[in-house]
Coordinates of C-alpha atoms in Angstrom, one line a residue:
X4 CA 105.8 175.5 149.8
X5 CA 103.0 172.9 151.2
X6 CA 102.0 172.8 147.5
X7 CA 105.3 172.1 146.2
X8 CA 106.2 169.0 148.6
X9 CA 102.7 167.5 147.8
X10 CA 103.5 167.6 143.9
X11 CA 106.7 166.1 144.5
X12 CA 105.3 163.1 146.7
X13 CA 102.7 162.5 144.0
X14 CA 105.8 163.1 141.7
X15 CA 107.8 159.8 143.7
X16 CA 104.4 157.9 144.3
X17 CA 103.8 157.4 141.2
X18 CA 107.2 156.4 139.8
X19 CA 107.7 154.0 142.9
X20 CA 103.8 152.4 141.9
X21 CA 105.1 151.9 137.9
X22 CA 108.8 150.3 139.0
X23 CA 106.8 148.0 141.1
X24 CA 104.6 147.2 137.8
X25 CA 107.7 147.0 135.6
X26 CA 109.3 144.7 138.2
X27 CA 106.2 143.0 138.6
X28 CA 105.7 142.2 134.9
X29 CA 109.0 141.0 134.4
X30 CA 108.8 138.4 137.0
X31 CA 105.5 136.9 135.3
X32 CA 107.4 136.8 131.8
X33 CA 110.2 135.3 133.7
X34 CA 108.0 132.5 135.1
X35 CA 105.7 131.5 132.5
X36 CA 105.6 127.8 131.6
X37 CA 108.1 126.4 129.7
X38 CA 106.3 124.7 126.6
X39 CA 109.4 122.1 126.3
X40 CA 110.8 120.2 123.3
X41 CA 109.4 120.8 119.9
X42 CA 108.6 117.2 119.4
X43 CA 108.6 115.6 115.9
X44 CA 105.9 112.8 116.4
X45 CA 102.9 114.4 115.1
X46 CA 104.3 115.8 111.5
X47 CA 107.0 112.7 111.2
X48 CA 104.5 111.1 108.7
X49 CA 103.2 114.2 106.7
X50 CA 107.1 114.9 106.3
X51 CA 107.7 111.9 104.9
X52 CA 104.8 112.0 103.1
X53 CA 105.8 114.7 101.6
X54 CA 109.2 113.7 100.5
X55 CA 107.8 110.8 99.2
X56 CA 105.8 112.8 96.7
X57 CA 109.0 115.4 96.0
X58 CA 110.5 111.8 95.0
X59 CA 108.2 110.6 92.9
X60 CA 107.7 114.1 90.9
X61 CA 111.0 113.9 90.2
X62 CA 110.6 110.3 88.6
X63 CA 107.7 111.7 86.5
X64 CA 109.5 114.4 85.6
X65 CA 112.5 112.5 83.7
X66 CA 109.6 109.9 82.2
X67 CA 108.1 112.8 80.7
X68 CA 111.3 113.9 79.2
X69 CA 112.0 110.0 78.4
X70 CA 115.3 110.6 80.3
X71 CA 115.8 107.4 82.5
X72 CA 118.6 105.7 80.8
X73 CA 121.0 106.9 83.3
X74 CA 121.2 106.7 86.9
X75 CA 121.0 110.4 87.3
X76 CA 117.2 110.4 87.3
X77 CA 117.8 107.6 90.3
X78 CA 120.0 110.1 92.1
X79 CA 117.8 113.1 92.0
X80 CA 114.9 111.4 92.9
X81 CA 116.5 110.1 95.9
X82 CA 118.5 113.2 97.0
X83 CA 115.0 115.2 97.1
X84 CA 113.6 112.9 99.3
X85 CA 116.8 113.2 101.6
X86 CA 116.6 116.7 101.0
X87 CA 112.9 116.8 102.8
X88 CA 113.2 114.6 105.5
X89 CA 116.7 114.9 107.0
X90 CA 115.4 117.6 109.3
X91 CA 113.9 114.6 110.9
X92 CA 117.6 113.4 112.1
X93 CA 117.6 116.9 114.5
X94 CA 114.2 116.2 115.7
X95 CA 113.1 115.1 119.2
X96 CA 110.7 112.4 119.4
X97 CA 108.6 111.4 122.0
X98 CA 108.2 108.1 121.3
X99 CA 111.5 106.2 120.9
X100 CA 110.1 103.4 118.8
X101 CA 108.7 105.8 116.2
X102 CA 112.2 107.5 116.4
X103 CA 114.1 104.5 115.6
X104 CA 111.9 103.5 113.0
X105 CA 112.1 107.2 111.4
X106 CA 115.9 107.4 112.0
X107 CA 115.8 104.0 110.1
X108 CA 114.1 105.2 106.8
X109 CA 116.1 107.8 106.3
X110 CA 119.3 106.0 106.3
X111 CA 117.9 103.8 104.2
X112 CA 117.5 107.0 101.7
X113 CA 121.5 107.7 102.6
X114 CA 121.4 103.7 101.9
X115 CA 119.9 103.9 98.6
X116 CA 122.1 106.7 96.8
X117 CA 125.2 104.7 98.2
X118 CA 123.8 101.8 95.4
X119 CA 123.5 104.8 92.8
X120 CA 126.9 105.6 93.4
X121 CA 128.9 102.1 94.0
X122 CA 127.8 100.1 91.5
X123 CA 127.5 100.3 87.3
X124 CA 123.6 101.1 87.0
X125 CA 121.1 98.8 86.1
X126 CA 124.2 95.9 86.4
X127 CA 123.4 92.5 88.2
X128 CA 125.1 94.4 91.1
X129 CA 123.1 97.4 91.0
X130 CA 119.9 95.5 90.9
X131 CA 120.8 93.1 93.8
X132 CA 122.2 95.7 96.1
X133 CA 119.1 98.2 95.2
X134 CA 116.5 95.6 95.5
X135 CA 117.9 95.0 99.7
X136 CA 117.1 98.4 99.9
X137 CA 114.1 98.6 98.5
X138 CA 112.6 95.7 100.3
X139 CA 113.7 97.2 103.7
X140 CA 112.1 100.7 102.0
X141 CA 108.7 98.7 101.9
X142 CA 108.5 97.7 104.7
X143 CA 108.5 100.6 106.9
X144 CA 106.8 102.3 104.9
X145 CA 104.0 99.3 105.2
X146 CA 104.7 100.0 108.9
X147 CA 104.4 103.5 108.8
X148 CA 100.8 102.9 107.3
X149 CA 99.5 100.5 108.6
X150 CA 100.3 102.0 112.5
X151 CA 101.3 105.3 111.8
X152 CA 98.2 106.6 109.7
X153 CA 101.4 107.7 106.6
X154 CA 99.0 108.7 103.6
X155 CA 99.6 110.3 100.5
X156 CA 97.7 112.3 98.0
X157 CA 95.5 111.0 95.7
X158 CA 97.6 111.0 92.5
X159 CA 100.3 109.2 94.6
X160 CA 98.4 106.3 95.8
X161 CA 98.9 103.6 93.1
X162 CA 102.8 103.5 93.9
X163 CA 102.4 103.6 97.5
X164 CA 100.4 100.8 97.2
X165 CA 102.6 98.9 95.4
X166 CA 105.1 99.4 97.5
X167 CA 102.9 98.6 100.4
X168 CA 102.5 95.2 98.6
X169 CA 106.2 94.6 98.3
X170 CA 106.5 95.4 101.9
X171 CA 103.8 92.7 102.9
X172 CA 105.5 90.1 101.0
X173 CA 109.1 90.9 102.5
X174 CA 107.4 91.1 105.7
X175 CA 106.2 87.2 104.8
X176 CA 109.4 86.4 103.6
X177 CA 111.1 87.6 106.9
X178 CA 108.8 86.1 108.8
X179 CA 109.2 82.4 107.7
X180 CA 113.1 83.1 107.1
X181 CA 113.4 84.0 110.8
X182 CA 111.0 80.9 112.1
X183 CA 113.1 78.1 109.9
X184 CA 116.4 79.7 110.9
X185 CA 114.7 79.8 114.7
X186 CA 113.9 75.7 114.3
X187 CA 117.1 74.7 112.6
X188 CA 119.1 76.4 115.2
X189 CA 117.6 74.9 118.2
X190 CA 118.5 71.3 116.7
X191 CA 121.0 69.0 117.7
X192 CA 122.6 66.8 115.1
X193 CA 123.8 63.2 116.1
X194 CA 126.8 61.7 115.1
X195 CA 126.9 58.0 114.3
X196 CA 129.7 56.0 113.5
X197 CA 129.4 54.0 110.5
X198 CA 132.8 52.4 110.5
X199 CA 135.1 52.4 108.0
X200 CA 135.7 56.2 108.5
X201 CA 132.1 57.4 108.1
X202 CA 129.6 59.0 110.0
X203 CA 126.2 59.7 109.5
X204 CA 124.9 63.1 110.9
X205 CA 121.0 63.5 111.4
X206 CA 118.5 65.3 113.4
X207 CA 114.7 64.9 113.8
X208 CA 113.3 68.8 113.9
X209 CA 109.5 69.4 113.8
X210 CA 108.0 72.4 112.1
X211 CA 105.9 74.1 114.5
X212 CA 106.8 77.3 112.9
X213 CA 102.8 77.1 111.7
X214 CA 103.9 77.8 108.0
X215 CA 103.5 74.7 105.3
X216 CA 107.4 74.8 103.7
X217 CA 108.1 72.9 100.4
X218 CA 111.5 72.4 99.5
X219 CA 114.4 73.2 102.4
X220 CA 118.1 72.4 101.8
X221 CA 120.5 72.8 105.0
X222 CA 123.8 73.2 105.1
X223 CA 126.3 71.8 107.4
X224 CA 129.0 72.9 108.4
X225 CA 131.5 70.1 110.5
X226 CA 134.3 71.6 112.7
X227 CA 137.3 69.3 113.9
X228 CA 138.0 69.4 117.4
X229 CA 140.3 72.3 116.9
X230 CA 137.8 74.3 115.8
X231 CA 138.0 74.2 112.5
X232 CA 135.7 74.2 109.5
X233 CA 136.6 70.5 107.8
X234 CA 133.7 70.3 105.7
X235 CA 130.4 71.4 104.3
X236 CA 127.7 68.8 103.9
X237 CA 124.2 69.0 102.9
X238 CA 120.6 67.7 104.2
X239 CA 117.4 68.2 102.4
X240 CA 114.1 68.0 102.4
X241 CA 111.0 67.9 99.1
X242 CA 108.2 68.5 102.1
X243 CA 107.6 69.8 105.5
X244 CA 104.2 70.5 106.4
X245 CA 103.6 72.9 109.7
X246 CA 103.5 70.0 112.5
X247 CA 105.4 67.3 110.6
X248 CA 108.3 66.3 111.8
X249 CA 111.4 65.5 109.2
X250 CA 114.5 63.8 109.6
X251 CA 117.5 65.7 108.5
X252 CA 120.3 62.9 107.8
X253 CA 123.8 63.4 105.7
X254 CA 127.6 61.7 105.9
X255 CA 131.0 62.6 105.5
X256 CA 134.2 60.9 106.5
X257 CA 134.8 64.2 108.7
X258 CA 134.7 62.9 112.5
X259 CA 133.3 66.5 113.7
X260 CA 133.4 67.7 117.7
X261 CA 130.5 70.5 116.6
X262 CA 128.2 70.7 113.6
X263 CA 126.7 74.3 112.7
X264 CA 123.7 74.1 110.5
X265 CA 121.9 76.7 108.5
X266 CA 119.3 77.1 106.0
X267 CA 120.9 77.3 102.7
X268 CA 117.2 77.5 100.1
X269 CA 113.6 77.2 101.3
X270 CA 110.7 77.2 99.2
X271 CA 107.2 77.9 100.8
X272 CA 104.0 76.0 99.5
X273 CA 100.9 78.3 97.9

């Protein structure tokens, strides 16, 4: 009888010690750290790499086959670079910048098969809308290697570059866009009275935008005191050196209460 109790107390010590290690266990699975969001910031670039080079076999492909007369070719190409690196649209980032600028390229892809699809291909259309694109294209992904570390593989490299290179100019052109727009907007154009029912209009603006411009035309547009657009006049310019200053001068029989003016053409000295 002795016997028997001591069998059954081993019996209910030792299931009592292995609930405690089952309990046990389970609360050190429940409380083990938490690794958090699977953050997209590290492969962003090798994705995009990589769709990048999906796009461009696709090019090679039709080349090879001499099929790139229609804009199908176009349309593929893009669609397997959408195809790649839309995943990136679910992805958590953490660095926002790096988000925008990723969320950015790709609806820029969504951007370029829109073109494919809207307008007659290879039209004057086509070609204007699809060259916006591909300038804005360029330069992220000039962006993304010059201060992302984006590289491709070797066979790749010549296109990227080139596009690079297209990037670097729109980035140029943006630039000294941005810094003339930037000067003409902060002038004020006088209004003189010439008699007779003319006026002259004219500002003084110095280019301190650090960038040696050639030719700039402005336009001017003259509101009446209601508010209203009367009149479009122009003011020009052959030469404005970075530091000179230029006087912008134009008539019109229009007595304006507020004169908008904006750059109409610009061309930038070698």
């Amino acid at each position: 009888m002795i016997s028997y109790v001591r069998n059954v107390g081993k019996t209910v010590l030792a299931a009592v010690v292995s609930l405690v290690f089952i309990v046990g266990a389970a609360g050190c699975g429940n409380t083990q750290k938490d690794d958090g969001p699977d953050y997209a910031d590290d492969e962003a670039m090798s994705i995009i790499a990589k769709g990048y080079q999906k796009r461009s076999d696709v090019i090679a492909q039709y080349e090879q086959k001499k099929d790139t007369d229609s804009v199908k070719h176009v349309k593929d190409a893009v669609q397997a670079e959408i195809d790649n690196d839309k995943p990136l649209k679910e992805r958590q980032f953490k660095d926002s910048k790096l988000q925008e600028k990723v969320i950015a390229y790709l609806n820029l892809l969504e951007d370029s098969q829109k073109v494919n699809e809207d307008y007659s291909y290879l039209s004057s259309n086509y070609r204007t809308e699809w060259t916006k694109v591909y300038d804005k294209r360029s330069a992220l992904l000039k962006d993304f290697v010059d201060n992302y570390k984006l590289t491709v593989d070797g066979k790749y490299q010549d296109s990227l570059n080139d596009i690079v290179a297209n990037g670097s100019s729109v980035k140029k052109k943006t630039e000294t866009e941005d810094a003339l727009n930037n000067l003409i907007a902060s002038a004020t154009f006088e209004k003189t009275d010439d008699g007779y029912g003319y006026y002259t209009y004219s500002a003084v603006i110095e280019n301190t935008s650090g960038i040696d411009v050639g030719t700039v035309n402005l336009i001017l547009a003259l509101y009446d005191a209601d508010g209203v657009k009367a009149a479009e006049v122009y003011a020009s310019t052959n030469a404005w050196p970075a530091g000179e200053k230029v006087k912008f001068e134009t008539g019109s029989d229009v007595d304006a209460a507020q004169v908008k003016a904006s750059v109409d053409h610009y061309e930038v000295d070698d």
